[in-house]
Coordinates of C-alpha atoms in Angstrom, one line a residue:
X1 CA 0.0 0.0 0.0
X2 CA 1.4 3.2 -1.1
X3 CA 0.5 6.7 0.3
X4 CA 0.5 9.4 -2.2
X5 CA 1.3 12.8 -1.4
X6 CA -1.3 14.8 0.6
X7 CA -4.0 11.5 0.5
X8 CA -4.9 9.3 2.5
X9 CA -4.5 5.7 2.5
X10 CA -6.9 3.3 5.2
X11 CA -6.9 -0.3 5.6
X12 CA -10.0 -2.1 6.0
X13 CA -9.6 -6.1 7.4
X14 CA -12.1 -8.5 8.7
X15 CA -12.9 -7.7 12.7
X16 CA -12.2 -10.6 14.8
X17 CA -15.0 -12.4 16.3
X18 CA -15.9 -11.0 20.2
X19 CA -17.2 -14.1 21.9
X20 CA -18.4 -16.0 19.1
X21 CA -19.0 -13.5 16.2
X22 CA -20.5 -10.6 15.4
X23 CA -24.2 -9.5 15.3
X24 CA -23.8 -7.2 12.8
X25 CA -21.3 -7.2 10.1
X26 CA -18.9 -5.5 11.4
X27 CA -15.2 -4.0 9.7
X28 CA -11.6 -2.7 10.8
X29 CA -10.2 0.6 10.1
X30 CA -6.9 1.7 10.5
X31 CA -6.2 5.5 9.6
X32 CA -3.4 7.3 9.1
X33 CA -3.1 10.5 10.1
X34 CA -0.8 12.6 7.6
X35 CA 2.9 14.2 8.3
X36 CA 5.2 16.1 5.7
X37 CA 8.7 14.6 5.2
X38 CA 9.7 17.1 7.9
X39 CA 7.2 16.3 10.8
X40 CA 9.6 15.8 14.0
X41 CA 8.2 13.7 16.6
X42 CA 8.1 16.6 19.0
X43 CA 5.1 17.9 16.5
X44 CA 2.9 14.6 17.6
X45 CA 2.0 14.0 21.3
X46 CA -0.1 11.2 20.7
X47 CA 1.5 8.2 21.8
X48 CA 0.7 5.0 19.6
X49 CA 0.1 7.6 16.7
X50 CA -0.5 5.9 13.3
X51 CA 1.1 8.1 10.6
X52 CA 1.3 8.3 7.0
X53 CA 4.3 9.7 5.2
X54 CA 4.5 10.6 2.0
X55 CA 6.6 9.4 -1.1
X56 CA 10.1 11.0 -2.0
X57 CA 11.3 11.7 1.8
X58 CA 14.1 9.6 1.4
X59 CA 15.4 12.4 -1.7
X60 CA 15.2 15.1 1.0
X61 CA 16.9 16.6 3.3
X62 CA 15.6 15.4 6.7
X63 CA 17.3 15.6 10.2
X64 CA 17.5 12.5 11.8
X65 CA 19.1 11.2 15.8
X66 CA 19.9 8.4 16.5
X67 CA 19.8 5.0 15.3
X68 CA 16.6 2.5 16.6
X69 CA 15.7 5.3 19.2
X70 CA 15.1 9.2 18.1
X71 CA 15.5 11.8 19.3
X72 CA 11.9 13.6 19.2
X73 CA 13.7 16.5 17.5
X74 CA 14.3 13.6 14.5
X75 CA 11.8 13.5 11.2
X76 CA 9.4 11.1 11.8
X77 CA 9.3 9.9 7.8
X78 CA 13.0 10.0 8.4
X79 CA 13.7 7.7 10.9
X80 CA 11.1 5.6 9.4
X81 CA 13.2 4.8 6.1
X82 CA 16.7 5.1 8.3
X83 CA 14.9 2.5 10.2
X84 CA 14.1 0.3 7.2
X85 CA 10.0 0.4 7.5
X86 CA 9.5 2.4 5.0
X87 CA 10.9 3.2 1.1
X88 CA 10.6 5.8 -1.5
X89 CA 7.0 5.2 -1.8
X90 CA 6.2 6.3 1.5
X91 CA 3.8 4.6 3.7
X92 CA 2.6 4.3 7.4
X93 CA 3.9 3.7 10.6
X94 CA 3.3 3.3 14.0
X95 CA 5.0 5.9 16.4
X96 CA 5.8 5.1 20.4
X97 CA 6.6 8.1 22.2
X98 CA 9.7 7.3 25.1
X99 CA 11.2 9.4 27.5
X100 CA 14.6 11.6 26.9
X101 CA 17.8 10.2 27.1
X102 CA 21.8 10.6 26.9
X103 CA 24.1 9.4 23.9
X104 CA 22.2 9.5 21.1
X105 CA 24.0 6.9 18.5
X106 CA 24.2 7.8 14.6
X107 CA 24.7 5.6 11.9
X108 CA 24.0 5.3 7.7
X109 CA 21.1 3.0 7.0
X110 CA 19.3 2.5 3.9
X111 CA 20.2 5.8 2.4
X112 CA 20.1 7.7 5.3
X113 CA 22.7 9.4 7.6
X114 CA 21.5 9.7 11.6
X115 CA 23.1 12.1 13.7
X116 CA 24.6 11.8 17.3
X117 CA 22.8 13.9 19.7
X118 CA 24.9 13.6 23.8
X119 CA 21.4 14.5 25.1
X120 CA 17.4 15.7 24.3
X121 CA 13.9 15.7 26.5
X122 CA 11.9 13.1 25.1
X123 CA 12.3 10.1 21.9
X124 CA 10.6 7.7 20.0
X125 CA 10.7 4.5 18.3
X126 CA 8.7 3.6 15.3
X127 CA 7.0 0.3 14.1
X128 CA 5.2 -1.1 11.2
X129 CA 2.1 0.5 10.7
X130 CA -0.7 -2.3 11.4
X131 CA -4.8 -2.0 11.9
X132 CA -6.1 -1.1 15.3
X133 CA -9.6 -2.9 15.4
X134 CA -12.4 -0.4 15.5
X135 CA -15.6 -2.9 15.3
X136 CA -18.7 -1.2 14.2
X137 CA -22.2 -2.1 13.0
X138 CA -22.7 -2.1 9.5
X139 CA -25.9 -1.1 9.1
X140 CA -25.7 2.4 10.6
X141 CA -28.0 4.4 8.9
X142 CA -28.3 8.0 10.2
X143 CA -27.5 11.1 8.4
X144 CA -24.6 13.0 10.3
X145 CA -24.0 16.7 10.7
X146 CA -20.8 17.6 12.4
X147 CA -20.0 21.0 13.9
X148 CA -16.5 21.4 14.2
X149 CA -15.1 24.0 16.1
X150 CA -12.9 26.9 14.7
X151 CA -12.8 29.6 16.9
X152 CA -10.1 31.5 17.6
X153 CA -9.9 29.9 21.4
X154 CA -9.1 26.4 19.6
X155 CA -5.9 27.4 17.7
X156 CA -4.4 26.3 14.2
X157 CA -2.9 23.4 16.5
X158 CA -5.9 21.8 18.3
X159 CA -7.9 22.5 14.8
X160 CA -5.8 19.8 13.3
X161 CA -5.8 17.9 16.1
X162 CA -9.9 18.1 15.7
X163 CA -9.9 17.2 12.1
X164 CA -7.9 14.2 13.0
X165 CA -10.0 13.3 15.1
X166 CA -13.2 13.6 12.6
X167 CA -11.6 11.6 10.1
X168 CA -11.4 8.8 13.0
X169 CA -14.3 9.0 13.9
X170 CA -15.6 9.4 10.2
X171 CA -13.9 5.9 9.4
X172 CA -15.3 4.1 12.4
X173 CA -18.8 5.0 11.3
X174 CA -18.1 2.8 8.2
X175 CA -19.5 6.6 5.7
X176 CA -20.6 5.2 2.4
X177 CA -23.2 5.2 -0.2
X178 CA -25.4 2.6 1.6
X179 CA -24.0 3.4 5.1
X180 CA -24.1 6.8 7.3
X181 CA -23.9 9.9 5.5
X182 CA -21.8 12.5 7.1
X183 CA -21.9 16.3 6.6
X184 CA -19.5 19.2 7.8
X185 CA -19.5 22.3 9.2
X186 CA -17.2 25.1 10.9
X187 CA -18.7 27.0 13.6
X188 CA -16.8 30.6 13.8
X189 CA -18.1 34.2 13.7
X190 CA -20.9 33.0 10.8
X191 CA -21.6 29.3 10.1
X192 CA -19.5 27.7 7.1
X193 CA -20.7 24.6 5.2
X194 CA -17.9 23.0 4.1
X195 CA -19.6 20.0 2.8
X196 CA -23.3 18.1 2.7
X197 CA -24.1 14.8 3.3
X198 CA -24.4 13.9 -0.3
X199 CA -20.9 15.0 -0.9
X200 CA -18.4 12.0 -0.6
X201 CA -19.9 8.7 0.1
X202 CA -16.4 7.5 -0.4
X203 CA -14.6 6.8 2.4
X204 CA -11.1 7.9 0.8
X205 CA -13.0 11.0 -0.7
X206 CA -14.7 12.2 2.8
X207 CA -11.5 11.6 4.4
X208 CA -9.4 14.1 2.3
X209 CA -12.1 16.2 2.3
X210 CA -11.7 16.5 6.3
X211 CA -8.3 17.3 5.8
X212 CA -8.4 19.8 3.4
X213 CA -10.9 21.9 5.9
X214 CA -9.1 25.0 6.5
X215 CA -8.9 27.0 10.3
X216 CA -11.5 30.3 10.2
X217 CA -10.7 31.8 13.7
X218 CA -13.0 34.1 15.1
X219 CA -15.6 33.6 17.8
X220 CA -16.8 30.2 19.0
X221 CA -21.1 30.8 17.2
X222 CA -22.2 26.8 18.2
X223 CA -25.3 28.0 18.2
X224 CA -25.2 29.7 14.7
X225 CA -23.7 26.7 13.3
X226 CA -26.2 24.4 14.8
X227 CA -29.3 26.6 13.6
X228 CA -27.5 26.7 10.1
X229 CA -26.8 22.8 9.7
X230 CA -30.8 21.9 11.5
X231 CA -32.4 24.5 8.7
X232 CA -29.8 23.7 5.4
X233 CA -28.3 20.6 5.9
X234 CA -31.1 17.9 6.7
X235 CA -33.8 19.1 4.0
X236 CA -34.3 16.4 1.0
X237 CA -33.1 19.3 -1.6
X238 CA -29.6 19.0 -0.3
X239 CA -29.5 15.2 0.4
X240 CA -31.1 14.3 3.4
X241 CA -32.1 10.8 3.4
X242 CA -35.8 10.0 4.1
X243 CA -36.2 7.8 7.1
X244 CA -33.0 8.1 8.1
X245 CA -32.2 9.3 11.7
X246 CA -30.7 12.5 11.9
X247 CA -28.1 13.7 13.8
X248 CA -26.3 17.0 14.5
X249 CA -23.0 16.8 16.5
X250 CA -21.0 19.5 17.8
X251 CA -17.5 19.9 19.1
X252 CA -17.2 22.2 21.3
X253 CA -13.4 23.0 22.6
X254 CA -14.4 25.0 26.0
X255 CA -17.4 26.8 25.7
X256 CA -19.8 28.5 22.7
X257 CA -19.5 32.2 22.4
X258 CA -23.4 32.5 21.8
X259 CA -26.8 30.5 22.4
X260 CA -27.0 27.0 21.6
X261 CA -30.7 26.6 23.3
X262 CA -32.7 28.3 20.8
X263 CA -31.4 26.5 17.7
X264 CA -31.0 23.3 19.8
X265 CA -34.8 23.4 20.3
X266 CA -35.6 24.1 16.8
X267 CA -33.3 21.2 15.7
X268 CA -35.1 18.9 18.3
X269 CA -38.7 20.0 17.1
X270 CA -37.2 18.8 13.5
X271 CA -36.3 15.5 14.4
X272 CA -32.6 16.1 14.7
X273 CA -30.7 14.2 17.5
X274 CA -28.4 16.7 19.1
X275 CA -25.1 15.5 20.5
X276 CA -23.2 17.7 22.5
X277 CA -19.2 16.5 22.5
X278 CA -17.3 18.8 25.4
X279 CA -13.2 18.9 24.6
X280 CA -11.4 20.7 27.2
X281 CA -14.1 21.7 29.6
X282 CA -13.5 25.1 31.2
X283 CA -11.6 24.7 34.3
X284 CA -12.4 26.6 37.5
X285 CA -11.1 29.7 37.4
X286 CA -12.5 30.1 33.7
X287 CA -16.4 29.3 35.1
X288 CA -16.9 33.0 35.5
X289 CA -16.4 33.8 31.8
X290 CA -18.6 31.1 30.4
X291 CA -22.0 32.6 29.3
X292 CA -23.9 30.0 30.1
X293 CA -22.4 26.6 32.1
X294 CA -25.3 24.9 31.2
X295 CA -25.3 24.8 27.4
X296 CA -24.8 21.1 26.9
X297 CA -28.0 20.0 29.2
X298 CA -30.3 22.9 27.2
X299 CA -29.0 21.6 23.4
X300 CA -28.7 18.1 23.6
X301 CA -31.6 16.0 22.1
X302 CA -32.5 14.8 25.7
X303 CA -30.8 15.3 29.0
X304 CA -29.9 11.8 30.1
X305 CA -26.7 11.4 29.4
X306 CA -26.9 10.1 26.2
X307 CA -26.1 12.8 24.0
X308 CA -23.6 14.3 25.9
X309 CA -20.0 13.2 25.9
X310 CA -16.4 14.8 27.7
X311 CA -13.3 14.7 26.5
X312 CA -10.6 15.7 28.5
X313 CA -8.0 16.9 26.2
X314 CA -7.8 16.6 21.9
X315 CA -4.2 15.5 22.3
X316 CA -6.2 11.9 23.5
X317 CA -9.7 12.6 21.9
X318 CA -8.4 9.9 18.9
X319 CA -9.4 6.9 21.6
X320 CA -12.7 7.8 22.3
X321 CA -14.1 7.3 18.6
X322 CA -15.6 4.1 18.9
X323 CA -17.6 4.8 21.7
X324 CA -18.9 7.6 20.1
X325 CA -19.7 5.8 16.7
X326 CA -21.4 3.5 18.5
X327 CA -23.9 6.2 20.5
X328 CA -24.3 7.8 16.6
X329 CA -25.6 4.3 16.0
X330 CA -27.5 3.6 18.5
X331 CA -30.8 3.7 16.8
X332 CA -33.2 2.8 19.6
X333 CA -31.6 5.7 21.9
X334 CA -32.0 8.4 18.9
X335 CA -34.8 9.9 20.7
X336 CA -35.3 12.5 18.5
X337 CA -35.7 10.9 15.5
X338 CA -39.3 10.2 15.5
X339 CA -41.4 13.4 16.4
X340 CA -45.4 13.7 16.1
X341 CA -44.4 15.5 12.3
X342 CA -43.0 12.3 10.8
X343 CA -44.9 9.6 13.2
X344 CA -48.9 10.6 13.5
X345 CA -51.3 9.3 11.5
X346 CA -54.1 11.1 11.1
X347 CA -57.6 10.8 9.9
X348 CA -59.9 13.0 8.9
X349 CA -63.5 12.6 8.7
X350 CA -65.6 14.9 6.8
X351 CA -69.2 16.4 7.1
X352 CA -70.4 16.1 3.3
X353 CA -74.4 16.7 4.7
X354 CA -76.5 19.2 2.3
X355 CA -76.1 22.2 4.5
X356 CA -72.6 22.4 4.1
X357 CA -72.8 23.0 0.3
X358 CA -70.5 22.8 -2.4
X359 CA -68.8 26.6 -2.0
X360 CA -67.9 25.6 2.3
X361 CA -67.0 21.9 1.3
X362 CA -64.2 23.6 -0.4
X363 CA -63.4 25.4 2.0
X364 CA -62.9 22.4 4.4
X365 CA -60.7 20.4 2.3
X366 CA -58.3 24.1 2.6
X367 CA -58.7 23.5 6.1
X368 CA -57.5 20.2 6.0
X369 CA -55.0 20.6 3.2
X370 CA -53.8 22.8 5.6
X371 CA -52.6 20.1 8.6
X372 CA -51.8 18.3 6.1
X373 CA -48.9 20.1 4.7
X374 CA -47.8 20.9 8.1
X375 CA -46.7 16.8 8.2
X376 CA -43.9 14.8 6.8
X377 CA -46.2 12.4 5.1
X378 CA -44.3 9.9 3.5
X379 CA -43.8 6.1 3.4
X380 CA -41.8 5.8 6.3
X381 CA -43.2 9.3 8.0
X382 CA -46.7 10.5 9.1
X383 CA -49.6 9.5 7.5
X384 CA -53.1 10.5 6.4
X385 CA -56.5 9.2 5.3
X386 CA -60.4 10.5 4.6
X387 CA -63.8 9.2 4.9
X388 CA -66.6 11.4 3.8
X389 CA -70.0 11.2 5.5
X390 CA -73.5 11.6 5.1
X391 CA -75.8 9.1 6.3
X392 CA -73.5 6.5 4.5
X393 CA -70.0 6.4 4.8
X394 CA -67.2 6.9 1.8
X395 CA -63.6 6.0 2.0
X396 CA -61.9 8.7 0.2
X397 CA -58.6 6.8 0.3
X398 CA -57.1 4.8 3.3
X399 CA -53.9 5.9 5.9
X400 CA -51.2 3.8 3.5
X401 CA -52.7 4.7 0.0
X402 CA -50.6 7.5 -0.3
X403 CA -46.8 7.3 -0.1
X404 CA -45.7 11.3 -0.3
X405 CA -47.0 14.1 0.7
X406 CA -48.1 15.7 -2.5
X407 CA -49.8 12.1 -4.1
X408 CA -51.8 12.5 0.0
X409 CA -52.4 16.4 -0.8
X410 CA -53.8 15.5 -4.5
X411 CA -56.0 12.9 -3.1
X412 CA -58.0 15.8 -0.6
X413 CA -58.8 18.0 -3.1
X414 CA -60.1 15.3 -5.4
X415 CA -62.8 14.3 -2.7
X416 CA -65.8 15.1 -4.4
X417 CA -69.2 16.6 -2.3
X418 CA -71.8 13.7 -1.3
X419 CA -74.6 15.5 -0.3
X420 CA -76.9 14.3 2.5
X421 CA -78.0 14.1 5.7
X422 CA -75.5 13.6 9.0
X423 CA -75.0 10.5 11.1
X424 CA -71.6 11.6 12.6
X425 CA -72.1 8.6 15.2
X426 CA -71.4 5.9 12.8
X427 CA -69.0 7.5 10.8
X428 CA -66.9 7.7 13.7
X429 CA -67.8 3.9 14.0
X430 CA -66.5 3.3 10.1
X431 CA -63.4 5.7 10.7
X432 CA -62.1 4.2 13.4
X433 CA -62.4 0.9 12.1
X434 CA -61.1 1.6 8.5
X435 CA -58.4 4.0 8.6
X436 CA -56.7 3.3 11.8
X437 CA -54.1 0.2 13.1
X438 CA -54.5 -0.4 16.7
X439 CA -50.2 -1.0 17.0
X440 CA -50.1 2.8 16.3
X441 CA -51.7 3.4 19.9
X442 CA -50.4 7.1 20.6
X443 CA -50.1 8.1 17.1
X444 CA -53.5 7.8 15.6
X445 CA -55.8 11.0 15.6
X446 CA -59.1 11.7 14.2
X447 CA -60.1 15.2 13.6
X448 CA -64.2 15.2 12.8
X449 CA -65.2 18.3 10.9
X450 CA -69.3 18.5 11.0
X451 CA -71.3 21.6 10.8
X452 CA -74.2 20.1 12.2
X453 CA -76.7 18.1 14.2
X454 CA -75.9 14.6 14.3
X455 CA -79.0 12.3 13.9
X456 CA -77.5 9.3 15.7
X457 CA -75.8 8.6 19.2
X458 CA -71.9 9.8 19.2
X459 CA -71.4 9.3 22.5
X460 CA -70.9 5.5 22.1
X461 CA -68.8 5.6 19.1
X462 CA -66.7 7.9 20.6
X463 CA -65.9 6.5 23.8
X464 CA -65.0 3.5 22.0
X465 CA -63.0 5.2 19.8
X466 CA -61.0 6.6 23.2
X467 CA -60.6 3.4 24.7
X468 CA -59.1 1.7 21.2
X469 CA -56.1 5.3 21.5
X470 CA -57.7 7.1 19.0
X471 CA -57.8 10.7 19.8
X472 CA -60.4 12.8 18.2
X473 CA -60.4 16.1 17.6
X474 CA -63.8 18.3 16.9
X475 CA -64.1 20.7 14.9
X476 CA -67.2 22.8 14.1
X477 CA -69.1 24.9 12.2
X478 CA -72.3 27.1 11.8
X479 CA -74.9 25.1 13.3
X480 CA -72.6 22.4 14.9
X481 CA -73.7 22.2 18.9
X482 CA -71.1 22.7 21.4
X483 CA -72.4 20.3 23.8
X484 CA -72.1 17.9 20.5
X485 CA -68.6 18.4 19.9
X486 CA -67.1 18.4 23.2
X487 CA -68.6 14.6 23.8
X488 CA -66.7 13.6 20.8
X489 CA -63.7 15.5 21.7
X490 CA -60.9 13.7 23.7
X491 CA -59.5 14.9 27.2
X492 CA -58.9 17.8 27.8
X493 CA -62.0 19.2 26.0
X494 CA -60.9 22.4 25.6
X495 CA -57.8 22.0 24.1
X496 CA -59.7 19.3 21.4
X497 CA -62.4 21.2 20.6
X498 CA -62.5 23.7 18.3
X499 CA -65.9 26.2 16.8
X500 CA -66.5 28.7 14.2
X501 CA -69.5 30.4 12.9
X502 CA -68.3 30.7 9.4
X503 CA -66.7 28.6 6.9
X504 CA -64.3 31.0 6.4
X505 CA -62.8 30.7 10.4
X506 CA -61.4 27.4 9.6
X507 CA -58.0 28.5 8.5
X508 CA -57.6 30.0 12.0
X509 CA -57.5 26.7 13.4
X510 CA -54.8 25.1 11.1
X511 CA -51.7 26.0 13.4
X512 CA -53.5 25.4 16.8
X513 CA -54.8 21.8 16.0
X514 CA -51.2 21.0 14.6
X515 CA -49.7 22.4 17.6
X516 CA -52.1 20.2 19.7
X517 CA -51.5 17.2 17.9
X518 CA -47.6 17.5 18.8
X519 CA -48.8 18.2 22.6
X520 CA -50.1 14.8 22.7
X521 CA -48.1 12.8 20.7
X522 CA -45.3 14.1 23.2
X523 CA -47.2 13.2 25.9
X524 CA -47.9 9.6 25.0
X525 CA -44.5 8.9 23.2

């Protein structure tokens, strides 16, 4: 395996089996982290670094001390080919940081002339550069955002430290066409996409990609950043996956300059898992200057400890990848991914009586149209149906007829006007038992719009519905009695119940039934 200048090279092997095999397909990544011909080994403090060294260092002038052991003022790529591991084609190696030492010993070995050095502060030995098992699941699925830090506070040299650190983690995740998506962007005085999730789907692309990120300085905006990636990055237009969970990390190294809570909530209310990872935590006589010491609990998709992670230092953040891929794909814990926008079904269940005429029935199916858009209907998402009513019942079309939101739009204003009279009793009956699956317990809602008197008991029918987790919502118009509507409605009355005199009104109630919905899918879910 050769290493070509300024790419990266990454192994991939077959994980060993952890007490019998492997649940879920899992691989080995091994990746470099890349070092010019002249990188000493005082330039890396991480001990145990794998590093990749580029071709032609052996036609350059490099200074290298000592002969098996080197002094940390040595070229890494240097020793490497005094040493024999590597060639003129470059290639990896493993680095072991030692501790300083006296009578540093030169010598001429394959090409290259060591120095004597009588004394220096710290050494290291090198080894070939061999895979470090990092097992993961291979059917990760989410869509990742990451919001890197690059402040001014981090520094050019903890910035690289970061990116190394991404491309870990990157490679862990297993990022490919069928696997997790991942997505990047700086945090600084304004919010920088550097790339979407769409992007590279190839490991070796995404990887140099992450490298080639340049430092922005400037202040520490998480909060920006995280508004920007939750509004941009995640809509289908730019390559969000649908039914994929979605996740928005952000590295923060001490604190953000600005308010994360705001844009944290608004990524939450989107379906966005929020991961807050902590580097270099203020200490306590910094505590004063933080704005807010309690950022992480206010942005992080829920405050159990999940979402939030600490890492002490970036000089040892490399380690801590694979138990933060794993979280990432921990799809049962991504408690954010299913909100009441892309998990309700919904029913509606539609007064076609003669008093309502043909001019108001249109102006129903606007009210409706209405909730409806406010949904991520969708195969995988929320999901809508329609019965029509008179004194018979019409399916309009059922909760899984329509697979997108614009076929489920189409299919409302298509519903032609019955005419009739108005047995809202047994519609509910029909509704109930037509549109809705009782394993959706929490999820299913009715929303009745009537504008009158209903000639049979609704009472029974909707008690039943109740007690089968179908909440109903009442809407009515004109001539529709209160008293009516408020048995139909589910508890509490008032906040299911909804009246108008005119047709007209109905838009005005668009935003507060959606809103109500979401209240009580929360609240069961």
């Amino acid at each position: 395996n050769q290493l070509i200048p300024s790419l990266l090279f990454y192994l991939f092997v077959t994980c060993p089996p952890a007490g019998g095999g492997s649940p879920c397909g899992s691989v080995c990544y091994s990746v470099p982290y890349p070092i010019t011909c002249e990188t000493r080994g005082a330039d890396l403090s991480e001990d145990g670094l794998l590093v990749g060294c580029p071709a032609g260092c052996l036609l350059r002038r490099t200074s290298v001390f000592g002969t098996n052991v080197y002094a940390a003022v040595s070229s890494v790529c240097g020793a490497a080919v005094h040493s024999g591991l590597l060639g003129t084609s470059g290639g990896t190696v493993r680095l072991k940081r030692l501790q300083g030492r006296h009578g540093y010993r030169g010598s001429s070995s394959h090409g290259v002339q060591s120095q004597s050095l009588s004394h220096w502060i710290s050494s290291f030995s090198l080894k070939g550069g061999n895979s470090v098992c990092v097992c993961v699941c291979a059917d990760c699925q989410a869509d990742i955002a990451v919001v890197m830090d690059s402040s001014t506070n981090i520094g050019q040299r903890r910035f690289n430290l970061q990116k190394n650190f991404i491309a870990k983690l990157a490679a862990a995740l297993k990022v490919g066409a069928t696997g997790p998506h991942v997505g990047l962007i700086q945090a600084s005085d304004s919010p920088k996409t550097e790339f979407l999730l769409t992007n590279f789907t190839h490991p070796k692309d995404l990887l140099f990609a992450i490298r080639q990120t340049t430092y922005l300085g400037g202040n520490a905006n998480t909060g920006k950043a995280l508004l920007h990636a939750a509004q941009s990055i995640f809509s289908s237009e730019l390559g969000a996956r649908r039914g994929h969970p979605r996740v928005l990390l952000a590295l923060v190294d001490g604190w953000p300059s600005d308010d994360v809570e705001r844009a944290a909530t608004f990524a939450r209310d989107s379906g966005i898992n929020v991961f807050i990872v902590s580097v270099a935590k203020a200490s306590p006589e910094e505590l004063s200057m933080v704005p807010d010491r309690n950022f992480s609990r206010k942005a992080v998709c829920k405050d159990n400890g999940f979402f939030s992670y600490s890492i002490p230092s970036w000089f040892n953040a490399a380690k801590h990848t694979r138990a933060l891929s794993t979280r990432l794909c921990s799809l049962d814990q991504l408690l954010c991914s299913k909100t009441c926008y892309n998990s309700v079904h919904i029913g509606f269940l539609i007064d076609g009586s003669s008093s309502v005429g043909y001019v108001n029935f249109q102006l129903v199916l606007d009210f409706l149209v209405g909730i409806a858009r406010s949904f991520d209907i969708s195969d995988v998402g929320a999901h809508i149906g329609a019965v029509q009513f008179t004194y018979d019942q019409r399916l309009e079309f059922g909760m899984f007829d329509n697979d997108n939101k614009e076929d489920a739009i189409d299919a409302l204003r298509r519903i032609s006007y019955m005419s009739g009279g108005t047995s809202t009793g047994s519609a509910i009956n029909y509704a109930v038992h037509n549109l809705f699956r009782p394993a959706a317990r929490g999820r299913n809602f009715l929303i009745v719009v009537t504008d009158g008197q209903s000639y049979d008991d609704v009472r029974g029918p909707a008690t039943a519905a109740h007690s089968q987790g179908v909440t109903i919502f009442s809407v009515g118009v004109a001539w529709a009695p209160l008293e009516l509507l408020r048995v139909m409605s589910s508890e509490p009355k008032d906040t299911h119940t909804f009246f108008t005199r005119d047709f007209s009104g109905l838009s005005d109630f668009i935003q507060p039934v959606v809103h109500n919905i979401c209240t009580d899918y929360s609240h069961n879910n």
